Structures are given as structure tokens and as C-alpha cells.
Amino acid sequence: MADEVTLLNTWPSPFGIRVRIALAEKGIKYEHKEENLQDKSPLLLKMNPVHKKIPVLIHNGKPICESLVIVQYIDEVWKETSPLLPSDPHLRAQGRFWADFLDNKVLDCVRKILLTKDEKEAGKELIECLKLLEGELGEKPYFGGEKFGYVDLSFIPFYSLFYSFETFGNISIESECPKLIAWAKRCLQKESVSESVADPEKVYHFWEQRKKKLGLE
Amino acid sequence: MWALKLKGVPFEYIEEDLFTNKSELLLKSNPVYKKIPVLIHNGKPISESTVILEYIEETWPENPLLPVDPHERAIARFWIKFMEDKIPIMFAFFLSNPGEKQDKAKKDCLEVLRTIEEHGLKEDKKFFGGTNIGLTDLVFGLLAYQWELMEEIVGVKLMEVHSFPRLHTWAENFKSVSVIKENLPDRDRLFARLKGRKEVLVGSSKSH
């Protein structure tokens, strides 16, 4: 039976990029539907009635929402290829902990930088978070160890936003967290990543426009 | 704690004093957040409640608390995340005193309750996941017992039975599970503790 896989997404979303990388890692063919968030499609509203947000994965007609829930779903359904989470429960817990850190602490800073006037303050807080992540990475090539894994996949989409963070937040991630930059470049050598991430300059212009519209410039 | 008991896993419980004196063990086990809960299994710490729940589920697969079907699991995880994200809203209501902020907090809370009632719970299912209690129910546990007391302290009832029949039925089902029933804290003690918490954090409405 052929699987029908559709992804409802918008190009700048780091959450959507996570799902795209996961699908690419597993070699899954899917239909990509670009949503206009100012004019959400009836399909999106039907598939995610609670949040009305992207990304949404639709697999054989059934919707799955929330990027990390989707990634874990993909890992469980297509479990024979390229596992994203390790098999040891303690290592899996560590992976989930850091992904959760990204979606709480880091995302808080990201929101402040992109959607408020407290960009410089938030920039400093972001550096603190990034330093913690750099500490967790240590000397390993990836957060997952020798192989690209769940935390790497959850974090690398934010790399497309680094240029925006640096410009709005008046910080230099390269000088404060050089190991993270090295890690990012290593991830970008993977086809599944390079083909899925958004162009940093395009992303910056997108947010620059957004900030103007919100009167934050 | 409920998860461990549902699985019949023996454990040692260490009460932490969060406000004045966090233990060395806590600070060492959770250096990132310095918060509870922390589970320490064979010397290795795991933090963040939902991460701990998934760990418990994977390490002790007997009496499963997550469905087997990947799509059902995804739905369970969706609602776990939903509740996790909404806890600040529920607490904002609890800590509010009469005024504009409380009106907003009431509105936000009602919306959360409505979403759960309409989309999270199904007519024919006893629990969030179906016929058996699961991780999702544990995460929503606050609404089954503690919430009523919190509403009483605020002096505003939001979760009325006629507006939220499914939630009320679910709460009764949840509290009837023997492991839950046997571990519910004493009502009066819990009430006093919650009231005390609010006073420490916000001050009583008289002093506002």
C-alpha cells in the first residue's frame, strides 16, 4: 500500500524544517503544501482545529501536529531507516530534555528577539542558552554522539535564524559559541539538512518586514 | 509518582524544600533548571516531568501508559504538550486577585477548558486514551482534584458540570482508579497548602 504523506508548512518556520529533515533522513516521499498564515486553508483548519498552526503532517488522511510529536511519530512508523532517537531510555530522555529546553527556554528568547522591542536584552539571554547547549555538545561531533540525531535535528533549523538573532539582538554567536557554529556547518554537510533549511538572508528579510508591520522598527 | 505506582515500581521519595534550601543532590541532578521533579534511576538523573514520564514508560513497559498505535501515541503526546503549555495560564488564574487581570485569566482558562472538552475528550472514551488510564490522564490530573480547590480559593467557579460534562465524567473516572484513589492527598491539608502558597506568592486580596 502506498503511503500518502502531506506536509502543511511555511518556508521560514524552523518547526517545519525539523519535519522536512526527518522526512528526508528517512527517504519518505511527500507532498509539500505551502500555507499562507494570513489566509489559512480549510485543510489546515480541519487538520489542526486546536491550534490552527503549522507544521501538520497528514499520513494516510490522519493528521499529526506539533513538530516534535511529528518527528517522534516519523521515527516510530519508519523505524527501519536512520533512527533519530537512540535506543537506550536514558539517552532518549536526555535527547527529549534538550529538545524541550529548545522549545521552552530558547524559544522564549527567540520570540522576544523577533516579536518585541527587547531584542538586545533577549540577545544576551539567548547567548546564555546557547552556551548551555554548547556545554552539552562538548567535544562530540553531534548532540547525538557520533551520529546526527534528535537534538541535532531539533536545533539545526534555528541556524537559519542566527543571522537574524545577531543583527536584531546585537550579538555575535560565532565569537561566543564557536563550537556551535562548527557543529552547524557539520550538520549542513548532510543533504537532508542542506536541502531543508531556509536561507538565512531570506529569513532575515522576512522578519525585518514582519517587525516593520508590527511597528517594532 | 502516579506513573511509578501504576507500574508497580518501588521507589524512594525525597521531599525538597524549594523556597529556602535546595539540596545538593537536587542541584547536582538538575543543574540546568534546579527544579523538581527529578527522577534518579541507578544514579542517573532525569528532569522535566514529561521527559520523566516517557522514560518511566520505556524503562518499565509493563502496564503500558501510552497506546501501541503510532498515531494514537502522537495524539497522546499532542495533548500532553498542550497541557504542559497551558499550565501557566491555569496558574495565572489561581494566583489572580479580582480585577482586570483576573478577568483576562478567567477568559483564557475557560478557553483552555473548552478546547479540552470539545477536542480532547471523546464521548465514548473513559480516559483520554480510551479504556485505560494513560500518561495523558496523569498530566491532566490537576483538573481532576486540585483544580476544584484552586477555584474555591480564587472564589470563581469555571469548570461547571453543565458546561463541561465530559471533563467532569473524566475526573470521576480518573479518581476511581485505585492507584489514584489511594494516593489522593487529604483535601483539607491540600486546601490549606494551596492557600498558603498563594499567600506567599501574591499576598491575599485584602492587601492588594
Tab-separated table of C-alpha atoms in Angstrom:
chain	number	residue	atom	x	y	z
A	1	MET	CA	0.000	0.000	0.000
A	2	ALA	CA	1.498	3.352	-0.981
A	3	ASP	CA	1.720	5.823	1.872
A	4	GLU	CA	0.151	9.207	1.324
A	5	VAL	CA	2.170	11.829	3.135
A	6	THR	CA	1.466	15.556	3.032
A	7	LEU	CA	3.172	18.325	4.962
A	8	LEU	CA	1.410	21.621	5.630
A	9	ASN	CA	4.149	24.165	6.250
A	10	THR	CA	5.538	27.651	5.692
A	11	TRP	CA	9.082	28.112	4.391
A	12	PRO	CA	10.541	30.240	7.253
A	13	SER	CA	9.307	28.016	10.080
A	14	PRO	CA	12.112	26.248	11.959
A	15	PHE	CA	9.474	23.777	13.206
A	16	GLY	CA	8.554	22.862	9.649
A	17	ILE	CA	12.233	22.463	8.808
A	18	ARG	CA	12.540	19.878	11.591
A	19	VAL	CA	9.869	17.759	9.949
A	20	ARG	CA	11.404	18.194	6.490
A	21	ILE	CA	14.782	16.987	7.761
A	22	ALA	CA	13.164	13.970	9.457
A	23	LEU	CA	11.282	13.042	6.274
A	24	ALA	CA	14.484	13.436	4.211
A	25	GLU	CA	16.520	11.336	6.678
A	26	LYS	CA	14.017	8.516	6.252
A	27	GLY	CA	13.756	8.950	2.480
A	28	ILE	CA	9.990	9.485	2.633
A	29	LYS	CA	8.286	10.956	-0.421
A	30	TYR	CA	5.701	13.578	0.426
A	31	GLU	CA	3.648	16.434	-0.924
A	32	HIS	CA	4.627	19.842	0.432
A	33	LYS	CA	1.810	22.396	0.748
A	34	GLU	CA	2.885	25.963	1.475
A	35	GLU	CA	0.362	27.687	3.724
A	36	ASN	CA	-0.406	31.387	3.851
A	37	LEU	CA	-0.808	32.057	7.560
A	38	GLN	CA	-2.732	35.271	6.895
A	39	ASP	CA	-5.273	33.162	4.987
A	40	LYS	CA	-5.239	29.625	6.381
A	41	SER	CA	-6.538	26.851	4.163
A	42	PRO	CA	-9.684	24.892	5.137
A	43	LEU	CA	-7.463	21.797	5.198
A	44	LEU	CA	-5.182	23.290	7.863
A	45	LEU	CA	-8.142	24.412	9.969
A	46	LYS	CA	-9.649	20.938	9.721
A	47	MET	CA	-6.403	19.081	10.452
A	48	ASN	CA	-5.312	21.255	13.380
A	49	PRO	CA	-8.515	22.668	14.866
A	50	VAL	CA	-6.939	23.204	18.301
A	51	HIS	CA	-4.005	25.424	17.322
A	52	LYS	CA	-4.558	26.119	13.601
A	53	LYS	CA	-0.764	26.120	13.208
A	54	ILE	CA	1.876	24.533	11.012
A	55	PRO	CA	3.597	22.163	10.645
A	56	VAL	CA	0.953	19.449	10.246
A	57	LEU	CA	1.824	16.047	8.833
A	58	ILE	CA	-1.033	14.175	7.198
A	59	HIS	CA	-0.350	10.442	6.873
A	60	ASN	CA	-2.973	8.435	5.015
A	61	GLY	CA	-5.568	11.045	5.923
A	62	LYS	CA	-4.696	11.266	9.630
A	63	PRO	CA	-3.180	14.487	10.981
A	64	ILE	CA	-0.272	14.776	13.414
A	65	CYS	CA	0.544	18.204	14.923
A	66	GLU	CA	3.409	19.747	16.941
A	67	SER	CA	6.848	19.415	15.341
A	68	LEU	CA	8.474	17.181	17.961
A	69	VAL	CA	5.388	14.960	18.179
A	70	ILE	CA	5.575	14.630	14.374
A	71	VAL	CA	9.310	13.810	14.433
A	72	GLN	CA	8.761	11.086	17.054
A	73	TYR	CA	5.846	9.728	15.012
A	74	ILE	CA	8.007	9.562	11.878
A	75	ASP	CA	10.743	7.806	13.861
A	76	GLU	CA	8.270	5.209	15.158
A	77	VAL	CA	6.453	4.498	11.885
A	78	TRP	CA	9.535	4.368	9.635
A	79	LYS	CA	11.684	2.719	12.250
A	80	GLU	CA	13.887	0.587	9.967
A	81	THR	CA	15.713	3.563	8.400
A	82	SER	CA	18.072	6.043	10.093
A	83	PRO	CA	16.781	6.052	13.679
A	84	LEU	CA	16.546	9.593	15.039
A	85	LEU	CA	16.306	8.769	18.745
A	86	PRO	CA	18.792	6.364	20.395
A	87	SER	CA	17.527	3.038	21.738
A	88	ASP	CA	18.769	3.480	25.334
A	89	PRO	CA	15.988	5.015	27.503
A	90	HIS	CA	18.356	7.252	29.440
A	91	LEU	CA	19.893	8.691	26.273
A	92	ARG	CA	16.403	9.147	24.838
A	93	ALA	CA	15.431	11.054	27.986
A	94	GLN	CA	18.476	13.292	27.583
A	95	GLY	CA	17.507	13.930	23.944
A	96	ARG	CA	13.952	14.827	24.952
A	97	PHE	CA	15.219	17.070	27.753
A	98	TRP	CA	17.343	19.188	25.403
A	99	ALA	CA	14.644	19.334	22.722
A	100	ASP	CA	12.282	20.536	25.465
A	101	PHE	CA	14.913	23.129	26.513
A	102	LEU	CA	14.942	24.424	22.937
A	103	ASP	CA	11.164	24.674	22.838
A	104	ASN	CA	10.910	26.460	26.154
A	105	LYS	CA	13.964	28.467	27.203
A	106	VAL	CA	15.473	29.094	23.773
A	107	LEU	CA	12.142	29.773	22.113
A	108	ASP	CA	11.303	32.372	24.784
A	109	CYS	CA	14.418	34.330	23.799
A	110	VAL	CA	13.703	33.847	20.099
A	111	ARG	CA	10.189	35.240	20.497
A	112	LYS	CA	11.477	38.275	22.356
A	113	ILE	CA	14.086	38.986	19.703
A	114	LEU	CA	11.714	38.602	16.774
A	115	LEU	CA	8.464	39.903	18.184
A	116	THR	CA	9.299	42.560	20.762
A	117	LYS	CA	11.435	45.631	21.277
A	118	ASP	CA	13.533	43.880	23.960
A	119	GLU	CA	15.834	42.433	21.308
A	120	LYS	CA	19.160	43.333	22.905
A	121	GLU	CA	18.138	42.039	26.321
A	122	ALA	CA	16.832	38.861	24.756
A	123	GLY	CA	20.033	38.577	22.703
A	124	LYS	CA	22.069	38.345	25.896
A	125	GLU	CA	19.699	35.723	27.326
A	126	LEU	CA	19.949	33.753	24.103
A	127	ILE	CA	23.743	33.653	24.360
A	128	GLU	CA	23.401	32.190	27.870
A	129	CYS	CA	21.124	29.451	26.497
A	130	LEU	CA	23.434	28.773	23.568
A	131	LYS	CA	26.385	28.436	25.926
A	132	LEU	CA	24.490	25.773	27.875
A	133	LEU	CA	23.843	23.934	24.641
A	134	GLU	CA	27.482	24.268	23.643
A	135	GLY	CA	28.404	22.746	27.022
A	136	GLU	CA	26.091	19.823	26.349
A	137	LEU	CA	27.661	19.285	22.925
A	138	GLY	CA	31.139	19.199	24.426
A	139	GLU	CA	33.670	17.558	22.142
A	140	LYS	CA	31.116	15.348	20.395
A	141	PRO	CA	30.616	15.833	16.637
A	142	TYR	CA	26.823	15.851	17.155
A	143	PHE	CA	24.481	16.177	20.130
A	144	GLY	CA	23.547	12.599	19.332
A	145	GLY	CA	27.170	11.457	19.619
A	146	GLU	CA	28.832	10.073	16.530
A	147	LYS	CA	25.646	10.349	14.504
A	148	PHE	CA	23.188	13.151	13.731
A	149	GLY	CA	20.152	12.654	15.964
A	150	TYR	CA	17.037	14.066	17.579
A	151	VAL	CA	18.569	17.090	19.310
A	152	ASP	CA	20.669	17.983	16.248
A	153	LEU	CA	17.539	17.810	14.104
A	154	SER	CA	15.551	19.905	16.586
A	155	PHE	CA	18.210	22.592	16.848
A	156	ILE	CA	19.741	22.981	13.373
A	157	PRO	CA	16.672	24.714	11.854
A	158	PHE	CA	17.354	27.620	14.216
A	159	TYR	CA	20.683	28.118	12.422
A	160	SER	CA	18.745	29.788	9.600
A	161	LEU	CA	17.790	32.400	12.179
A	162	PHE	CA	21.259	33.010	13.625
A	163	TYR	CA	21.943	35.896	11.252
A	164	SER	CA	18.620	37.472	12.299
A	165	PHE	CA	19.393	36.951	16.011
A	166	GLU	CA	22.817	38.530	15.596
A	167	THR	CA	21.526	41.524	13.687
A	168	PHE	CA	18.456	42.264	15.798
A	169	GLY	CA	19.975	41.171	19.094
A	170	ASN	CA	23.361	42.794	18.580
A	171	ILE	CA	25.288	39.626	19.437
A	172	SER	CA	27.949	37.527	17.773
A	173	ILE	CA	27.196	33.829	18.064
A	174	GLU	CA	30.418	32.931	16.206
A	175	SER	CA	32.634	34.592	18.805
A	176	GLU	CA	30.610	33.484	21.862
A	177	CYS	CA	29.865	29.927	20.767
A	178	PRO	CA	32.368	28.838	18.115
A	179	LYS	CA	31.786	25.137	18.729
A	180	LEU	CA	28.108	25.576	17.890
A	181	ILE	CA	28.971	27.210	14.592
A	182	ALA	CA	31.352	24.345	13.797
A	183	TRP	CA	28.574	21.879	14.693
A	184	ALA	CA	26.104	23.710	12.445
A	185	LYS	CA	28.480	23.599	9.489
A	186	ARG	CA	28.984	19.888	10.075
A	187	CYS	CA	25.196	19.326	10.006
A	188	LEU	CA	24.856	21.375	6.832
A	189	GLN	CA	27.104	18.903	5.041
A	190	LYS	CA	24.277	16.394	5.280
A	191	GLU	CA	21.981	16.502	2.269
A	192	SER	CA	18.833	16.051	4.379
A	193	VAL	CA	19.766	19.228	6.261
A	194	SER	CA	21.138	21.434	3.465
A	195	GLU	CA	18.074	20.745	1.317
A	196	SER	CA	15.652	21.539	4.121
A	197	VAL	CA	17.000	24.631	5.877
A	198	ALA	CA	15.941	28.111	4.849
A	199	ASP	CA	18.349	30.719	3.509
A	200	PRO	CA	19.468	32.963	6.421
A	201	GLU	CA	19.286	36.191	4.410
A	202	LYS	CA	15.809	35.446	3.105
A	203	VAL	CA	14.743	34.666	6.664
A	204	TYR	CA	16.222	37.948	7.925
A	205	HIS	CA	14.325	39.954	5.323
A	206	PHE	CA	11.132	38.107	6.189
A	207	TRP	CA	11.465	39.071	9.867
A	208	GLU	CA	12.564	42.594	9.032
A	209	GLN	CA	9.295	43.059	7.129
A	210	ARG	CA	7.317	41.454	9.946
A	211	LYS	CA	8.858	43.796	12.511
A	212	LYS	CA	8.012	46.798	10.357
A	213	LYS	CA	4.396	45.650	10.056
A	214	LEU	CA	4.197	45.212	13.817
A	215	GLY	CA	5.685	48.675	14.340
A	216	LEU	CA	8.786	47.345	16.049
A	217	GLU	CA	11.436	49.042	13.932
B	1	MET	CA	4.672	9.375	41.190
B	2	TRP	CA	1.345	8.069	39.914
B	3	ALA	CA	3.145	6.569	36.895
B	4	LEU	CA	5.597	4.650	39.082
B	5	LYS	CA	2.779	3.318	41.266
B	6	LEU	CA	0.656	2.338	38.264
B	7	LYS	CA	3.601	0.282	37.056
B	8	GLY	CA	4.288	-1.196	40.472
B	9	VAL	CA	7.829	0.199	40.590
B	10	PRO	CA	9.192	0.590	44.123
B	11	PHE	CA	10.812	3.994	44.719
B	12	GLU	CA	12.208	6.316	47.378
B	13	TYR	CA	10.512	9.700	47.719
B	14	ILE	CA	12.588	12.695	48.821
B	15	GLU	CA	10.711	15.875	49.713
B	16	GLU	CA	12.561	19.011	48.661
B	17	ASP	CA	12.384	22.398	50.331
B	18	LEU	CA	12.260	24.588	47.273
B	19	PHE	CA	11.949	28.015	48.779
B	20	THR	CA	14.727	28.123	51.286
B	21	ASN	CA	17.126	25.290	50.828
B	22	LYS	CA	17.503	23.146	47.737
B	23	SER	CA	19.507	20.042	48.455
B	24	GLU	CA	22.956	19.358	46.999
B	25	LEU	CA	21.510	16.294	45.335
B	26	LEU	CA	18.882	18.371	43.523
B	27	LEU	CA	21.371	20.997	42.366
B	28	LYS	CA	23.719	18.300	41.100
B	29	SER	CA	20.977	16.286	39.394
B	30	ASN	CA	19.302	19.198	37.661
B	31	PRO	CA	21.944	21.866	37.114
B	32	VAL	CA	20.073	23.441	34.193
B	33	TYR	CA	16.774	24.266	35.923
B	34	LYS	CA	17.404	23.373	39.610
B	35	LYS	CA	13.764	22.260	39.783
B	36	ILE	CA	11.701	19.278	40.771
B	37	PRO	CA	10.633	16.704	39.810
B	38	VAL	CA	13.849	14.795	39.261
B	39	LEU	CA	13.921	11.043	38.918
B	40	ILE	CA	17.173	9.331	39.800
B	41	HIS	CA	17.408	5.800	38.434
B	42	ASN	CA	20.508	3.792	39.301
B	43	GLY	CA	22.377	7.017	39.941
B	44	LYS	CA	21.394	8.716	36.668
B	45	PRO	CA	19.115	11.781	36.862
B	46	ILE	CA	16.241	12.620	34.532
B	47	SER	CA	14.473	16.015	34.689
B	48	GLU	CA	11.314	17.645	33.307
B	49	SER	CA	8.072	15.875	34.146
B	50	THR	CA	7.057	14.832	30.639
B	51	VAL	CA	10.580	13.578	29.868
B	52	ILE	CA	10.459	11.573	33.094
B	53	LEU	CA	7.055	10.095	32.184
B	54	GLU	CA	8.299	8.898	28.790
B	55	TYR	CA	11.416	7.451	30.453
B	56	ILE	CA	9.316	5.553	33.003
B	57	GLU	CA	7.099	4.238	30.189
B	58	GLU	CA	10.094	2.979	28.205
B	59	THR	CA	12.046	1.536	31.117
B	60	TRP	CA	9.104	-0.328	32.680
B	61	PRO	CA	6.921	-1.364	29.732
B	62	GLU	CA	4.533	-3.471	31.870
B	63	ASN	CA	1.112	-1.804	32.432
B	64	PRO	CA	1.623	0.433	29.383
B	65	LEU	CA	0.596	4.058	29.769
B	66	LEU	CA	0.912	5.025	26.093
B	67	PRO	CA	-1.030	3.443	23.203
B	68	VAL	CA	0.702	0.996	20.865
B	69	ASP	CA	-0.534	2.569	17.625
B	70	PRO	CA	1.853	5.385	16.495
B	71	HIS	CA	-0.988	7.726	15.547
B	72	GLU	CA	-2.709	7.247	18.906
B	73	ARG	CA	0.648	7.871	20.590
B	74	ALA	CA	1.046	11.076	18.605
B	75	ILE	CA	-2.386	12.221	19.789
B	76	ALA	CA	-1.462	11.389	23.393
B	77	ARG	CA	1.772	13.381	23.101
B	78	PHE	CA	-0.064	16.291	21.469
B	79	TRP	CA	-2.373	16.611	24.477
B	80	ILE	CA	0.485	16.177	26.935
B	81	LYS	CA	2.250	19.102	25.282
B	82	PHE	CA	-0.997	21.082	25.184
B	83	MET	CA	-1.486	20.784	28.949
B	84	GLU	CA	2.170	21.496	29.642
B	85	ASP	CA	1.924	24.715	27.635
B	86	LYS	CA	-1.320	25.762	29.324
B	87	ILE	CA	-0.250	25.199	32.951
B	88	PRO	CA	0.999	28.839	33.255
B	89	ILE	CA	-2.487	30.024	32.206
B	90	MET	CA	-4.137	27.839	34.860
B	91	PHE	CA	-1.734	29.140	37.498
B	92	ALA	CA	-2.179	32.740	36.397
B	93	PHE	CA	-5.884	32.295	37.185
B	94	PHE	CA	-5.135	30.671	40.529
B	95	LEU	CA	-2.785	33.454	41.557
B	96	SER	CA	-5.056	36.264	40.335
B	97	ASN	CA	-6.961	38.701	42.522
B	98	PRO	CA	-10.190	40.433	41.451
B	99	GLY	CA	-9.629	42.971	38.702
B	100	GLU	CA	-8.766	43.272	35.039
B	101	LYS	CA	-6.011	40.660	35.165
B	102	GLN	CA	-8.353	38.145	36.724
B	103	ASP	CA	-10.989	38.750	34.045
B	104	LYS	CA	-8.421	38.001	31.378
B	105	ALA	CA	-7.157	34.965	33.288
B	106	LYS	CA	-10.744	33.666	33.560
B	107	LYS	CA	-11.284	34.064	29.814
B	108	ASP	CA	-8.019	32.304	28.981
B	109	CYS	CA	-8.752	29.428	31.363
B	110	LEU	CA	-12.260	28.927	30.041
B	111	GLU	CA	-10.887	28.702	26.530
B	112	VAL	CA	-8.441	26.008	27.627
B	113	LEU	CA	-11.214	24.038	29.360
B	114	ARG	CA	-13.462	24.364	26.315
B	115	THR	CA	-10.752	23.111	23.972
B	116	ILE	CA	-10.166	20.066	26.163
B	117	GLU	CA	-13.907	19.407	26.436
B	118	GLU	CA	-14.538	19.705	22.692
B	119	HIS	CA	-11.407	18.233	21.167
B	120	GLY	CA	-9.555	16.264	23.810
B	121	LEU	CA	-12.223	14.049	25.281
B	122	LYS	CA	-14.434	11.698	23.324
B	123	GLU	CA	-17.999	10.719	24.337
B	124	ASP	CA	-17.348	7.014	24.309
B	125	LYS	CA	-13.932	7.024	25.992
B	126	LYS	CA	-13.422	6.726	29.735
B	127	PHE	CA	-9.977	8.311	29.662
B	128	PHE	CA	-8.013	10.468	27.209
B	129	GLY	CA	-6.514	7.421	25.540
B	130	GLY	CA	-9.524	5.128	25.678
B	131	THR	CA	-10.484	2.447	28.182
B	132	ASN	CA	-7.381	2.601	30.354
B	133	ILE	CA	-5.627	5.346	32.253
B	134	GLY	CA	-2.539	6.687	30.487
B	135	LEU	CA	0.178	9.324	30.609
B	136	THR	CA	-2.146	11.984	29.204
B	137	ASP	CA	-4.594	11.491	32.071
B	138	LEU	CA	-1.751	11.845	34.590
B	139	VAL	CA	-0.701	15.152	33.045
B	140	PHE	CA	-4.292	16.441	33.239
B	141	GLY	CA	-4.594	15.106	36.798
B	142	LEU	CA	-4.547	18.656	38.198
B	143	LEU	CA	-8.043	19.183	36.791
B	144	ALA	CA	-9.490	16.115	38.484
B	145	TYR	CA	-8.852	17.006	42.090
B	146	GLN	CA	-6.747	20.053	42.846
B	147	TRP	CA	-8.492	22.387	40.418
B	148	GLU	CA	-11.741	22.471	42.389
B	149	LEU	CA	-9.819	23.629	45.469
B	150	MET	CA	-7.946	26.232	43.464
B	151	GLU	CA	-11.240	27.603	42.127
B	152	GLU	CA	-12.555	27.787	45.692
B	153	ILE	CA	-9.529	29.802	46.805
B	154	VAL	CA	-9.957	32.249	43.912
B	155	GLY	CA	-13.700	32.352	44.640
B	156	VAL	CA	-14.623	31.764	40.993
B	157	LYS	CA	-16.032	28.524	39.562
B	158	LEU	CA	-15.091	27.892	35.954
B	159	MET	CA	-15.386	24.136	35.464
B	160	GLU	CA	-19.160	23.871	35.949
B	161	VAL	CA	-20.597	20.410	35.375
B	162	HIS	CA	-23.267	21.556	32.924
B	163	SER	CA	-20.732	23.359	30.730
B	164	PHE	CA	-18.083	20.648	30.923
B	165	PRO	CA	-19.859	17.304	31.271
B	166	ARG	CA	-17.082	15.292	29.613
B	167	LEU	CA	-14.402	16.803	31.868
B	168	HIS	CA	-16.468	16.035	34.946
B	169	THR	CA	-17.071	12.435	33.861
B	170	TRP	CA	-13.377	12.046	33.098
B	171	ALA	CA	-12.440	13.480	36.531
B	172	GLU	CA	-14.674	10.916	38.265
B	173	ASN	CA	-13.216	8.087	36.187
B	174	PHE	CA	-9.707	9.293	36.976
B	175	LYS	CA	-10.292	9.459	40.721
B	176	SER	CA	-11.853	5.985	40.775
B	177	VAL	CA	-8.675	4.276	39.541
B	178	SER	CA	-7.430	2.518	42.663
B	179	VAL	CA	-3.809	3.747	42.472
B	180	ILE	CA	-5.052	7.331	42.104
B	181	LYS	CA	-7.720	6.998	44.800
B	182	GLU	CA	-5.208	5.580	47.275
B	183	ASN	CA	-2.767	8.404	46.619
B	184	LEU	CA	-5.008	11.460	46.639
B	185	PRO	CA	-3.795	13.938	49.255
B	186	ASP	CA	-6.104	14.850	52.144
B	187	ARG	CA	-8.499	17.540	50.907
B	188	ASP	CA	-8.222	19.937	53.850
B	189	ARG	CA	-4.457	19.703	54.028
B	190	LEU	CA	-4.152	20.321	50.312
B	191	PHE	CA	-6.536	23.272	50.515
B	192	ALA	CA	-4.502	24.837	53.325
B	193	ARG	CA	-1.274	24.245	51.455
B	194	LEU	CA	-2.557	25.808	48.239
B	195	LYS	CA	-3.982	28.784	50.091
B	196	GLY	CA	-0.664	29.250	51.864
B	197	ARG	CA	1.187	29.067	48.559
B	198	LYS	CA	-0.968	31.774	47.044
B	199	GLU	CA	-0.457	33.996	50.041
B	200	VAL	CA	3.305	33.615	49.909
B	201	LEU	CA	3.457	34.270	46.187
B	202	VAL	CA	0.865	37.004	45.785
B	203	GLY	CA	-0.481	38.185	49.118
B	204	SER	CA	-4.185	37.932	49.990
B	205	SER	CA	-6.675	40.102	48.116
B	206	LYS	CA	-7.084	42.409	51.124
B	207	SER	CA	-3.582	43.709	50.811
B	208	HIS	CA	-3.842	44.324	47.028
